[in-house]
Coordinates of C-alpha atoms in Angstrom, one line a residue:
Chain A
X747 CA 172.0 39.2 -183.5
X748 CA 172.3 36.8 -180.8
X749 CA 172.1 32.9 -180.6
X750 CA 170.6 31.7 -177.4
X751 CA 171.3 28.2 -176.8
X752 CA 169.0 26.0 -174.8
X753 CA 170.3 22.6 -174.4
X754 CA 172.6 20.3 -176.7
X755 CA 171.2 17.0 -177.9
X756 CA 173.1 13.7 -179.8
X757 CA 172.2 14.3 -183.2
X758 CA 171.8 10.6 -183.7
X759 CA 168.8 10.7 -181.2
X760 CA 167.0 14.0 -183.5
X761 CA 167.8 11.8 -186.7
X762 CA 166.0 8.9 -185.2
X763 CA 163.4 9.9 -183.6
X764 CA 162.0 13.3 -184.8
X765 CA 161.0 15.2 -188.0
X766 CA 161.3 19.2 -186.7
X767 CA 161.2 21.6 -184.3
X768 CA 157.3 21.2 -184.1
X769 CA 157.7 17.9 -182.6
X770 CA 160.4 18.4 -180.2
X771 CA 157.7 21.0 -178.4
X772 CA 154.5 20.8 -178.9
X773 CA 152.8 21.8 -182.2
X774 CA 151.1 25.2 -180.8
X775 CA 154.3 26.2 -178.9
X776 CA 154.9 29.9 -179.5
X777 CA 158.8 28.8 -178.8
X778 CA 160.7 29.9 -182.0
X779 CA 163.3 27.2 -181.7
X780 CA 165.8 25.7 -184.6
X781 CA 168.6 23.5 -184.9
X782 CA 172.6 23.9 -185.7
X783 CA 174.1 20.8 -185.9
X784 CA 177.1 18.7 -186.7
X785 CA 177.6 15.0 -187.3
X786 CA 177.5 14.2 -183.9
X787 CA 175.7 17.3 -181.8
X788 CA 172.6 19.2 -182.2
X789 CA 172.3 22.5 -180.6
X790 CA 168.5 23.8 -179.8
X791 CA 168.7 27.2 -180.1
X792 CA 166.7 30.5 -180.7
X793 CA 167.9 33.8 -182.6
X794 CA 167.6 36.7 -181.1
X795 CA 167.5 40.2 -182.5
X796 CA 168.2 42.0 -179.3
X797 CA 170.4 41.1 -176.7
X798 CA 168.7 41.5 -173.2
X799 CA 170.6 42.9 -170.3
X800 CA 168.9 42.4 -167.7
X801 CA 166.4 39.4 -167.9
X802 CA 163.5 38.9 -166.0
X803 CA 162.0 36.2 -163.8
X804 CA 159.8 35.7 -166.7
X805 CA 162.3 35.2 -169.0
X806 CA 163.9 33.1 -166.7
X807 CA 160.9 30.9 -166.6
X808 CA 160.0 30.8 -170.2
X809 CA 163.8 29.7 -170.9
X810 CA 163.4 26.7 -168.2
X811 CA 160.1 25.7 -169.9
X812 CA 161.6 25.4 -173.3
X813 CA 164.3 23.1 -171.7
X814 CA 161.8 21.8 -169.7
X815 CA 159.7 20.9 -172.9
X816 CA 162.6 19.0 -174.9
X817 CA 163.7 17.0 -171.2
X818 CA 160.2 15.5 -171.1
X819 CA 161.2 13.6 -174.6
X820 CA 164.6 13.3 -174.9
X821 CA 168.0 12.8 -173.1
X822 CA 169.5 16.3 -173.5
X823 CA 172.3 18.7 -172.5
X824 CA 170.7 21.1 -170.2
X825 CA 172.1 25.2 -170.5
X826 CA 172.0 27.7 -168.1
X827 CA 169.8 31.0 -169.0
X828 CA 172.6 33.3 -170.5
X829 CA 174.2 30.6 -173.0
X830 CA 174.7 33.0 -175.9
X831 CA 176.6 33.0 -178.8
X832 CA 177.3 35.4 -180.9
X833 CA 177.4 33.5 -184.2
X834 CA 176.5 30.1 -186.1
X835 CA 180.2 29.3 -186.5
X836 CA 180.8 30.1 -183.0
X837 CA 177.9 27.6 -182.1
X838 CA 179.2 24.5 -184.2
X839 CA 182.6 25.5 -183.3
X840 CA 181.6 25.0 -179.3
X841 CA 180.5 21.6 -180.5
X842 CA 183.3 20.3 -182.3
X843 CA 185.5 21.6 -179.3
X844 CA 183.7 19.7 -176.9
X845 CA 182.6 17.0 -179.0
X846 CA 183.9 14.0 -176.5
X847 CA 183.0 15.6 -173.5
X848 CA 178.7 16.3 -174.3
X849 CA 178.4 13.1 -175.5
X850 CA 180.0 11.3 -172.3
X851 CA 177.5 13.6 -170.4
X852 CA 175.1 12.9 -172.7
X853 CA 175.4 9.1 -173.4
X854 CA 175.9 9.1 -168.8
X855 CA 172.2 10.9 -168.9
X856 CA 171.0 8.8 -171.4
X857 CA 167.0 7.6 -170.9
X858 CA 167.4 9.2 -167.2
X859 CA 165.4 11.8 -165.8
X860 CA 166.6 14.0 -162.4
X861 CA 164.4 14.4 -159.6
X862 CA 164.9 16.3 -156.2
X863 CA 163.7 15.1 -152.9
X864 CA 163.8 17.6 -149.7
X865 CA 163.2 15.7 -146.1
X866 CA 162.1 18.9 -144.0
X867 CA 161.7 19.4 -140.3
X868 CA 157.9 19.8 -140.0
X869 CA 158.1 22.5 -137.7
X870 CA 160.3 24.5 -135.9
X871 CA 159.6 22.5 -132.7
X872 CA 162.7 20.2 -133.2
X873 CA 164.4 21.2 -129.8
X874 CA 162.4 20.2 -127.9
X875 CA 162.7 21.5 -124.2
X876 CA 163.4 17.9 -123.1
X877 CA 166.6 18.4 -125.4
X878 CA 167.3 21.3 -122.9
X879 CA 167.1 20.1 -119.6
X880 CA 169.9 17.2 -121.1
X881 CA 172.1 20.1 -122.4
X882 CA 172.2 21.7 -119.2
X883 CA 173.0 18.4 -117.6
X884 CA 176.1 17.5 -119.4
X885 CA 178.1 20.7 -119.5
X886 CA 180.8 20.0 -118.8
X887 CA 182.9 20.2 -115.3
X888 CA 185.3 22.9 -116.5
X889 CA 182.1 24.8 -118.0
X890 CA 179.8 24.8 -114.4
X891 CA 180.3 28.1 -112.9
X892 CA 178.0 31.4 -112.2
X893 CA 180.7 34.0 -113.6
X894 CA 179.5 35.8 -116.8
X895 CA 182.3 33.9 -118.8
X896 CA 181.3 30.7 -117.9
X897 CA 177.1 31.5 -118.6
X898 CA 177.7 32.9 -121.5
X899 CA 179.8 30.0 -122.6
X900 CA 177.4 28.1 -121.5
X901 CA 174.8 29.2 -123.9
X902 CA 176.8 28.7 -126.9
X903 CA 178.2 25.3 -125.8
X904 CA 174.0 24.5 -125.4
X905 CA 174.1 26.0 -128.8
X906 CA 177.0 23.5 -130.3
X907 CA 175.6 20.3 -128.6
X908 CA 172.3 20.8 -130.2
X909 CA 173.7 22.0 -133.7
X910 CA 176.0 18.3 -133.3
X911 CA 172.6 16.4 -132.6
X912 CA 170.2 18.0 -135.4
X913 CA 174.0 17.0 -137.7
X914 CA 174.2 13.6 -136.3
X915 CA 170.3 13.1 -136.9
X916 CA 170.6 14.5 -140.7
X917 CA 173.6 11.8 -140.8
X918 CA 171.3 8.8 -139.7
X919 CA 168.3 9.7 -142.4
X920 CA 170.9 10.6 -144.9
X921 CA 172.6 6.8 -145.2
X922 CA 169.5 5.2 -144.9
X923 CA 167.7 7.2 -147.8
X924 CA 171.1 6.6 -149.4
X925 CA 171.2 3.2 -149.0
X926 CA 168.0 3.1 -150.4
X927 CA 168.6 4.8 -153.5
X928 CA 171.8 3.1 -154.6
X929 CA 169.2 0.5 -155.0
X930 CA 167.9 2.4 -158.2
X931 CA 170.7 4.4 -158.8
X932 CA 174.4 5.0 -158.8
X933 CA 173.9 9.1 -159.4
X934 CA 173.1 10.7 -156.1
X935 CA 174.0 13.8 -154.9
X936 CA 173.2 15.4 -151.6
X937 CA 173.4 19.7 -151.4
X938 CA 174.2 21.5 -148.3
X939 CA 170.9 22.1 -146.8
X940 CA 169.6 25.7 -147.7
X941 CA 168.0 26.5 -144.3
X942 CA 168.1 25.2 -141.0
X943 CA 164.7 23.3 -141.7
X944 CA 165.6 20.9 -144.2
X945 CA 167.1 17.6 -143.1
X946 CA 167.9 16.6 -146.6
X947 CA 167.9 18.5 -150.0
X948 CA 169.1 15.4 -152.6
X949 CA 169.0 15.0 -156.3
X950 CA 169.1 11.8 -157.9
X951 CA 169.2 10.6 -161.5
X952 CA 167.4 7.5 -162.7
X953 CA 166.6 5.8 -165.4
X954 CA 162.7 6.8 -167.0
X955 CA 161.7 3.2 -166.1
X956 CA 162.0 3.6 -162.5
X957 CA 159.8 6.4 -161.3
X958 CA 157.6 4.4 -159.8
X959 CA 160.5 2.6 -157.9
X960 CA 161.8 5.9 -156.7
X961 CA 158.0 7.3 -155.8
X962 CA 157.4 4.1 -153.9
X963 CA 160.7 4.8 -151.9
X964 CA 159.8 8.0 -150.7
X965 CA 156.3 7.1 -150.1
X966 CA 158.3 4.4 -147.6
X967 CA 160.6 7.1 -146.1
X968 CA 157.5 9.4 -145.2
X969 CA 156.0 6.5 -143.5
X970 CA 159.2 5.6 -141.6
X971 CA 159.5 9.3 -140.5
X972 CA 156.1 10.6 -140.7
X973 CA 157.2 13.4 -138.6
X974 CA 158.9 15.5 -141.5
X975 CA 157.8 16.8 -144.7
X976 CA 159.1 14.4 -147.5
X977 CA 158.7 16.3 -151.0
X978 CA 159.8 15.1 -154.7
X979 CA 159.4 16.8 -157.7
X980 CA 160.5 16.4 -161.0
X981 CA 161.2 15.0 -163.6
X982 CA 163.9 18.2 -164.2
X983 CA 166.7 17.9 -167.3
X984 CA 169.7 16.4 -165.7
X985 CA 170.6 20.1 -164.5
X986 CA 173.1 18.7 -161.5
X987 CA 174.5 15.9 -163.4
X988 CA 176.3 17.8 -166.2
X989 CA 178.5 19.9 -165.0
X990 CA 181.7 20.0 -166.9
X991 CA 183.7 22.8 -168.4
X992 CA 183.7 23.3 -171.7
X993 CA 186.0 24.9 -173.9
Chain B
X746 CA 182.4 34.6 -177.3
X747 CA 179.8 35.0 -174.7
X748 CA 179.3 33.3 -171.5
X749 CA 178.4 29.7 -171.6
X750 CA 176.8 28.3 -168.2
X751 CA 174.7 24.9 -167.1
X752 CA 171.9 26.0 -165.8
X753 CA 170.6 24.8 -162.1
X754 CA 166.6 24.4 -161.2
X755 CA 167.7 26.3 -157.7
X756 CA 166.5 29.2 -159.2
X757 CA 163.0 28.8 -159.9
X758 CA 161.2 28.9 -157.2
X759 CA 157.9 28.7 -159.2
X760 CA 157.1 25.4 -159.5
X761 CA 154.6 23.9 -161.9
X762 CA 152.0 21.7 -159.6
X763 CA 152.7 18.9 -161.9
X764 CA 156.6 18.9 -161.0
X765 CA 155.4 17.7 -157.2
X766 CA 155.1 14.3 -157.0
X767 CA 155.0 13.7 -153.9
X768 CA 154.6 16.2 -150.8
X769 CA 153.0 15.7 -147.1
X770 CA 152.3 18.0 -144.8
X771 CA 151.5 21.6 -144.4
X772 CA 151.8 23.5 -147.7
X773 CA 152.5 27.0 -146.0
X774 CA 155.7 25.4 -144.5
X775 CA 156.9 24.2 -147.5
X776 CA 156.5 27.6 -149.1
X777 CA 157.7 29.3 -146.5
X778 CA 161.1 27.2 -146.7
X779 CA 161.3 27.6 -150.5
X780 CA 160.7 31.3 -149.7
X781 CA 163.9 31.6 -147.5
X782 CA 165.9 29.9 -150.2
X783 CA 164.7 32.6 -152.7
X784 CA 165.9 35.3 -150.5
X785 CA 169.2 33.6 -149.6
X786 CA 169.8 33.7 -153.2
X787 CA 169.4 36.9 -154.0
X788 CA 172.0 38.1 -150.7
X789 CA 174.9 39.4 -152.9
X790 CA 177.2 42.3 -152.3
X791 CA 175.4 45.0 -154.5
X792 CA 178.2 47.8 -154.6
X793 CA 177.6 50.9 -156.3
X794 CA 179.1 54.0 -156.4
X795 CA 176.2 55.6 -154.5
X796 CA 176.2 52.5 -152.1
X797 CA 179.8 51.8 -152.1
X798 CA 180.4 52.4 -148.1
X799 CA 177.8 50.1 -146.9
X800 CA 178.5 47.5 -149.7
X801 CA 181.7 47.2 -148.4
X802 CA 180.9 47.2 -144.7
X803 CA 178.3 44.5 -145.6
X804 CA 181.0 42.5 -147.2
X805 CA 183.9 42.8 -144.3
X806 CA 181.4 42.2 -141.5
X807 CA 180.2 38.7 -143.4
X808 CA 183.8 37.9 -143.5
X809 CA 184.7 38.9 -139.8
X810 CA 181.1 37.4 -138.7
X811 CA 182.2 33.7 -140.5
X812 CA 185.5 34.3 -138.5
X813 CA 184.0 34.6 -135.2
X814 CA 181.7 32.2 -136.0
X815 CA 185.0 30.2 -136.6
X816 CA 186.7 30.4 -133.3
X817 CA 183.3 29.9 -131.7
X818 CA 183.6 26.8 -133.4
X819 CA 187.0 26.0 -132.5
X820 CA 186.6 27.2 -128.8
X821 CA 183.6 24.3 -128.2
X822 CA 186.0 21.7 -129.6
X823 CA 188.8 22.7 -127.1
X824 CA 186.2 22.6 -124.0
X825 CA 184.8 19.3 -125.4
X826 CA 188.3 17.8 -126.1
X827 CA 189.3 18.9 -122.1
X828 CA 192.4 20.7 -122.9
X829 CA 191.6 24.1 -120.9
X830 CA 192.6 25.5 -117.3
X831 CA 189.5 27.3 -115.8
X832 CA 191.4 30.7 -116.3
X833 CA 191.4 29.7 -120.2
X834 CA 187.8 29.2 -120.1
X835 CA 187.3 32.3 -118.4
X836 CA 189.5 34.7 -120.9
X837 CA 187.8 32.4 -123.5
X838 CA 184.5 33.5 -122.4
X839 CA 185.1 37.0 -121.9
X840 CA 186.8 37.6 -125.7
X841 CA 184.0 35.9 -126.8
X842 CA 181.3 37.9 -125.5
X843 CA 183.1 40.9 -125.6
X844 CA 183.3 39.7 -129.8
X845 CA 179.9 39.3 -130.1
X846 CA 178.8 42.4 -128.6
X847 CA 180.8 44.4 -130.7
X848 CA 179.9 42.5 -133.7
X849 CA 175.8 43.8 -132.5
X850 CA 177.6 47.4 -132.1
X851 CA 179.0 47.6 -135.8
X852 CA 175.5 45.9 -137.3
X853 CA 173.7 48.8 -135.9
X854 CA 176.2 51.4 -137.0
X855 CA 175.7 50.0 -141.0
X856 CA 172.2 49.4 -140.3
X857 CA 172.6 46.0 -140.9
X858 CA 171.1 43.0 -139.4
X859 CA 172.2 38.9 -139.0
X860 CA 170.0 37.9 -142.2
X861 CA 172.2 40.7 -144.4
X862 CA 175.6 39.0 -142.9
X863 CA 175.4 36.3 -145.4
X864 CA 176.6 35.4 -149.5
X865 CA 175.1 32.8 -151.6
X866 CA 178.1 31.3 -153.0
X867 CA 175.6 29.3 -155.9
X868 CA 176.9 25.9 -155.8
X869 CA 178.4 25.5 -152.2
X870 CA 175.2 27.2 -151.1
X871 CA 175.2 29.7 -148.6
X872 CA 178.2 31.2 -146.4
X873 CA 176.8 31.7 -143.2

């Protein structure tokens, strides 16, 4: 048998505000989830008679929706698929360990929910042929030349000026959207863009009362930049704002 | 005890529709974006004993391709900063090119192409 761990809650917050596991998902969920708790923690977990491998994307998904589920209520602990234990004393005995350090994540996540907002390039027109013709004007002295050397330095250095613009262009959107959001929030954290396309691939984590705050925002900084794809989804459990190591 | 990890949404790249709050644009670009994300994730070293020789050529020419990719680096900050003579700029040319053409010479001797050349290091995203 196998305990798989979903998230970690303050127990405080179960004892106040819910009954069972019922009402932590919804009342037809076919989620088979239970609690182990201490004084202070709650672990949401599921039993497990055989111990996958290999998972699949499905139960990738399913595992994210359960957590998913519990986020949209309460402040919680968010685990990565593959939390297993193998026992319930193991379980309580990862709480007690790391009793001070969930609930200073936890009481930091408190009432806040993360979202993700992605500024991408709306095409892959961005250089444009105007950009070019500039390039090729500032090369410079020691670079000007017809050997192959030179040409094919050339090329990349037309490369590298162009890479330094799209950087120094992601820079300028970057502090103003940040300057914006320390507005609503202190917890910001901007991720080394995935593909060439995106300008900005943030997270941010603010309180539940300010979604509206933080949708008005963006609706602003697609108006400003109506160019680019502006995209925020969420509310996701506070995955990038509780990373700690635990013992 | 077994492994204990956070999770991270980069994963799941099926989204509910009611996770978008707010989008513009074209839809297809979007996807195709969150599409080459998924693939970037799933760019590992897969060595097994079957595969072993080109696992391990995929790995050393990802390494040597972040080095070159390095001095390239390097070598535009010396012409910008205005440090070299023209003969540097011409030896610097040549070992260049000459780097990146055998760099296309190995890639087609492991059957391997610029998109393979690459490691998803989770957190710190990709290598290359």
């Amino acid at each position: 048998m196998s305990i798989i761990i979903y998230a970690i809650i303050d127990s405080l917050q179960l004892k106040k505000r819910i009954v069972d596991t019922d009402e932590l998902l919804n009342e037809d969920s076919e989620d088979n989830i239970e609690f182990i708790s201490t004084d202070t923690l709650t672990a949401i977990v599921s039993f497990e008679k055989e111990n996958k491998q290999i998972p699949s994307q499905e139960d990738l998904l399913s595992y994210a929706s359960v957590v998913d589920k519990i986020a949209k209520k309460y402040s919680i602990l968010p685990m990565r698929y593959g939390s297993i234990l193998e026992s319930y004393n193991d379980v309580i005995a990862l709480l007690e360990k790391n009793s001070e350090s969930f609930l200073e994540v936890l009481k930091k996540i408190n009432n806040k929910e993360e979202f993700s907002i992605r500024v991408l390039f709306s095409s892959q027109k961005q250089i444009s042929t105007e950009d070019g013709i500039i390039v090729k004007q500032t090369f410079p002295d020691i670079l000007q030349g017809e050997s192959q050397s030179k040409k094919y330095l050339q090329s990349k250095y037309e490369e590298h000026i162009i890479e330094e613009r799209r950087l120094h262009y992601i820079e300028k959107i970057q502090s103003l959207l940040l300057y914006d959001l320390q507005k609503i929030s202190p917890f910001i954290e901007f991720k080394k863009n995935p593909t060439t396309a995106f300008i900005i691939d943030a997270v941010v984590l603010i309180e539940r009362t300010k979604r509206n705050k933080l949708l008005e925002l963006v609706a602003a900084v697609q108006a400003m930049y109506p160019e680019h794809n502006v995209i925020l989804t969420g509310p996701w459990p506070a995955y990038n704002f509780t990373q700690m190591k635990i013992s | 005890m077994a492994g204990l990890q956070f999770y991270s949404n980069e994963n799941i790249i099926k989204m509910d529709e009611d996770k978008i709050l707010f989008y513009s644009g074209a839809a297809d670009e979007i996807i195709d974006e969150i599409e080459k994300i998924s693939h970037g994730s799933q760019s590992r070293i897969n060595a097994t004993p079957e595969n072993v020789e080109s696992g391990l050529a995929k790995l050393v020419l990802t390494l040597i391709e972040l080095i070159r990719k390095l001095i390239e680096k390097q070598a535009m900050r010396r012409i910008d900063g205005g440090s070299l003579t023209d003969d540097q700029i011409e030896n610097l040319g040549e070992t260049l090119f000459k780097l990146e053409n055998k760099m296309e010479e190995l890639k087609k001797i492991f059957n391997l192409t610029d998109k393979d050349l690459n490691l998803n290091l989770g957190p710190l995203g990709d290598l290359l």
